[in-house]
JSON list of C-alpha atoms in Angstrom, two decimals:
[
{"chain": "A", "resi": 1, "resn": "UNK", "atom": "CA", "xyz": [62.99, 153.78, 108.77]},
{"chain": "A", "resi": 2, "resn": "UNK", "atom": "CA", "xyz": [63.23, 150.38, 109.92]},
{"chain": "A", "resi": 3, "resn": "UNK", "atom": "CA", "xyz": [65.57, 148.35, 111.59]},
{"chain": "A", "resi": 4, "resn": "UNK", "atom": "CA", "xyz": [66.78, 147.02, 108.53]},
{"chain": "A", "resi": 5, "resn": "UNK", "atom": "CA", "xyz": [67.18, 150.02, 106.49]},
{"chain": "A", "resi": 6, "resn": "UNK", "atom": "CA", "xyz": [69.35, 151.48, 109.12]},
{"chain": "A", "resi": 7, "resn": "UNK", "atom": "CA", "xyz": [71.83, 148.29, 109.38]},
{"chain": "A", "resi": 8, "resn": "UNK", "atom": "CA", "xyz": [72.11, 148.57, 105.86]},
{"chain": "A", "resi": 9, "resn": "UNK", "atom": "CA", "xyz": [72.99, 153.08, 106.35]},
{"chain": "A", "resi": 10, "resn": "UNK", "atom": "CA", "xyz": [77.09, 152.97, 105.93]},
{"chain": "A", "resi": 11, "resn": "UNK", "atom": "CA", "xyz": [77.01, 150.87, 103.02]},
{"chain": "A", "resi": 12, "resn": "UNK", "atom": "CA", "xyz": [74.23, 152.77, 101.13]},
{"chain": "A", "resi": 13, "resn": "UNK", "atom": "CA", "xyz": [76.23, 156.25, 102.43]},
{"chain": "A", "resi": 14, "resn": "UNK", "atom": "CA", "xyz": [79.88, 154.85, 101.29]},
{"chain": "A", "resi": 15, "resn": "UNK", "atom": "CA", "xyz": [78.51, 154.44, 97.71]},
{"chain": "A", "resi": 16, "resn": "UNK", "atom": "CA", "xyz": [76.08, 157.65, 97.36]},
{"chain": "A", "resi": 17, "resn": "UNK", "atom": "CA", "xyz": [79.43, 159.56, 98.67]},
{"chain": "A", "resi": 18, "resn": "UNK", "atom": "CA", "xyz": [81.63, 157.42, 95.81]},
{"chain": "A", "resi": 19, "resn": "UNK", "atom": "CA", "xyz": [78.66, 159.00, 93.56]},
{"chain": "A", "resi": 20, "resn": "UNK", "atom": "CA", "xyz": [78.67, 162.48, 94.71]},
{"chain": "A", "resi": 21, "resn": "UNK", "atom": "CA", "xyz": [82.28, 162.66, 94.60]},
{"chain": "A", "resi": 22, "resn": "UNK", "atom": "CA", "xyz": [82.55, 161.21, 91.08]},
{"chain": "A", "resi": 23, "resn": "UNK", "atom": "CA", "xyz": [79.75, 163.75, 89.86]},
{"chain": "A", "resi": 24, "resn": "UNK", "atom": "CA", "xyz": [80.98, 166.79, 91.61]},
{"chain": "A", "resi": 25, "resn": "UNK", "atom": "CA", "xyz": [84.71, 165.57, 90.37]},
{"chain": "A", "resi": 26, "resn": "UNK", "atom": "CA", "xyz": [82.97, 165.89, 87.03]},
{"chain": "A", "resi": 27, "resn": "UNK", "atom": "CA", "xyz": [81.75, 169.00, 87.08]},
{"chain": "A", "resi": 28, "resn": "UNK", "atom": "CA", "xyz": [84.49, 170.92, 88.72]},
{"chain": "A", "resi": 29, "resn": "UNK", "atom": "CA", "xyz": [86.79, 169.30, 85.53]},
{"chain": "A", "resi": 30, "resn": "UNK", "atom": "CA", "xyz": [84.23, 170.51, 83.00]},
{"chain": "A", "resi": 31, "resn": "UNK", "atom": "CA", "xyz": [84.14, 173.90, 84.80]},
{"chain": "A", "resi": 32, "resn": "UNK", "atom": "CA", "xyz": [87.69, 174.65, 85.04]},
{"chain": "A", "resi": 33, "resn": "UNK", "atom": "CA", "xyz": [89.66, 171.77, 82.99]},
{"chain": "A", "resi": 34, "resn": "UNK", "atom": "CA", "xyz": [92.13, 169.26, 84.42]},
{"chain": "A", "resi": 35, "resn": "UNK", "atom": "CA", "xyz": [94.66, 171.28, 84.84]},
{"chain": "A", "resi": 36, "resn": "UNK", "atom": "CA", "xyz": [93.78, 173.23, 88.08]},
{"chain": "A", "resi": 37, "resn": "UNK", "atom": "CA", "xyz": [94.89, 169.91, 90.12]},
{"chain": "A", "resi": 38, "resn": "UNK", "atom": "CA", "xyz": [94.57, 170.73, 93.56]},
{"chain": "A", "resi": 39, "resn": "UNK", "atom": "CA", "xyz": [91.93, 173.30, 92.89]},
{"chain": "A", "resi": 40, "resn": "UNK", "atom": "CA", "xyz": [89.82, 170.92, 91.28]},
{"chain": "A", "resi": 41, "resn": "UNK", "atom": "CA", "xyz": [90.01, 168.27, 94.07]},
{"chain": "A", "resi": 42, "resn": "UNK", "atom": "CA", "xyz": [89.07, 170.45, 96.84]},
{"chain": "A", "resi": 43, "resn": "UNK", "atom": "CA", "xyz": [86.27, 172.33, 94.70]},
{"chain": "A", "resi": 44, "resn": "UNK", "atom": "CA", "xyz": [85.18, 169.01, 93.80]},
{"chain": "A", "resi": 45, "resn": "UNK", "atom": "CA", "xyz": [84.92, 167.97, 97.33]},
{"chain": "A", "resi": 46, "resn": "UNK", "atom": "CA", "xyz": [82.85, 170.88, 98.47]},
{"chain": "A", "resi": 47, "resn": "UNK", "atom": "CA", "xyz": [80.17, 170.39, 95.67]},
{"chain": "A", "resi": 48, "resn": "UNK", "atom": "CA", "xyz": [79.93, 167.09, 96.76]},
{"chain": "A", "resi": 49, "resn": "UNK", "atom": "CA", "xyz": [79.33, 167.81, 100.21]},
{"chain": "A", "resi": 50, "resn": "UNK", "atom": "CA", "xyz": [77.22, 170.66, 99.04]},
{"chain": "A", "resi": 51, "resn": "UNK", "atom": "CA", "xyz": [75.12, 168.22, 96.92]},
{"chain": "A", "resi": 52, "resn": "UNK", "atom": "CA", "xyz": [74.56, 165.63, 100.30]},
{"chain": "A", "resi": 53, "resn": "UNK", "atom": "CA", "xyz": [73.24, 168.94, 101.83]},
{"chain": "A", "resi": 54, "resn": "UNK", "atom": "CA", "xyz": [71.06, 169.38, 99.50]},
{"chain": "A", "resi": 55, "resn": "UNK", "atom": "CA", "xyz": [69.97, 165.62, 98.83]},
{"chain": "A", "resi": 56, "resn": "UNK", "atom": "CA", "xyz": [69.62, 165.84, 103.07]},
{"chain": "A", "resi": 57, "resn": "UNK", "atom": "CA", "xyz": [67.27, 168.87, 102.98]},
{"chain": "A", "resi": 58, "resn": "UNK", "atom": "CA", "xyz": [64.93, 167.39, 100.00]},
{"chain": "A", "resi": 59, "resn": "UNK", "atom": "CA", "xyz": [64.51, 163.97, 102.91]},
{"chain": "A", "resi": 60, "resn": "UNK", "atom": "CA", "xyz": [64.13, 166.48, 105.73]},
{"chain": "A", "resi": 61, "resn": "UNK", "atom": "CA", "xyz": [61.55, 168.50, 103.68]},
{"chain": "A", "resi": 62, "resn": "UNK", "atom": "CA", "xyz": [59.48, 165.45, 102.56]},
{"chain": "A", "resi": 63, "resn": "UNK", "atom": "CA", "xyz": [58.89, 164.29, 106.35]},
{"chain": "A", "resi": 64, "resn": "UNK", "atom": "CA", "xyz": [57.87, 167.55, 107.52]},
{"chain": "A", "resi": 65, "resn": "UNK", "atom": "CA", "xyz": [55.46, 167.54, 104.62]},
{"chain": "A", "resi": 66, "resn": "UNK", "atom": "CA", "xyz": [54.17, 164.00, 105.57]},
{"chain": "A", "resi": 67, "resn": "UNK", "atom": "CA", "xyz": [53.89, 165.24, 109.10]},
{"chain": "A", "resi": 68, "resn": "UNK", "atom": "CA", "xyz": [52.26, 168.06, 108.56]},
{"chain": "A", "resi": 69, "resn": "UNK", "atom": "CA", "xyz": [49.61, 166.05, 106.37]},
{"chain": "A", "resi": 70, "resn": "UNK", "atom": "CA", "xyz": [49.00, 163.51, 109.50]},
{"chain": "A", "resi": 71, "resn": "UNK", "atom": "CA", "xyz": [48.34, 166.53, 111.81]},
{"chain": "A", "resi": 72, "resn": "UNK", "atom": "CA", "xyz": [46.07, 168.26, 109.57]},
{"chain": "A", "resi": 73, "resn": "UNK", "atom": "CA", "xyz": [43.93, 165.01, 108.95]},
{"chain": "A", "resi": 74, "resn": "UNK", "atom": "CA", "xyz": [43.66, 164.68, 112.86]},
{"chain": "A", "resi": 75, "resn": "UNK", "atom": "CA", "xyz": [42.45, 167.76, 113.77]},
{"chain": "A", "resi": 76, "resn": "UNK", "atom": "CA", "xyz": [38.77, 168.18, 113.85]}
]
């Protein structure tokens, strides 16, 4: 990343939270209805945060790859 793209990092991680918490609040109501209330919210939270994990180890994975492609193509 760039100097740039990291100024810009809070903004772009406020909404992408927004989105995962809309999505996973989404889910959870289709799951298990409206009515659970406080149930839902805190489900809904942890699939959210669940879901960053997993959008975080799909970033994490794709660099090592990349790496791991660079090394390979220096060594003799």
């Amino acid at each position: 990343m760039n100097k740039a793209q990291y100024q810009h990092l809070p903004t772009h991680i406020k909404a992408r939270t927004e989105e995962y918490l809309t999505a996973a609040k989404s889910v959870s109501e289709e799951w298990f209805g409206m009515d659970n209330g406080k149930e839902v919210h805190m489900l809904s939270v942890q699939l959210a945060a669940a879901m960053m994990n997993m959008d975080s180890a799909e970033v994490i994975a794709s660099e090592i790859a990349n790496f791991s492609q660079q090394l390979k193509k220096q060594m003799p």
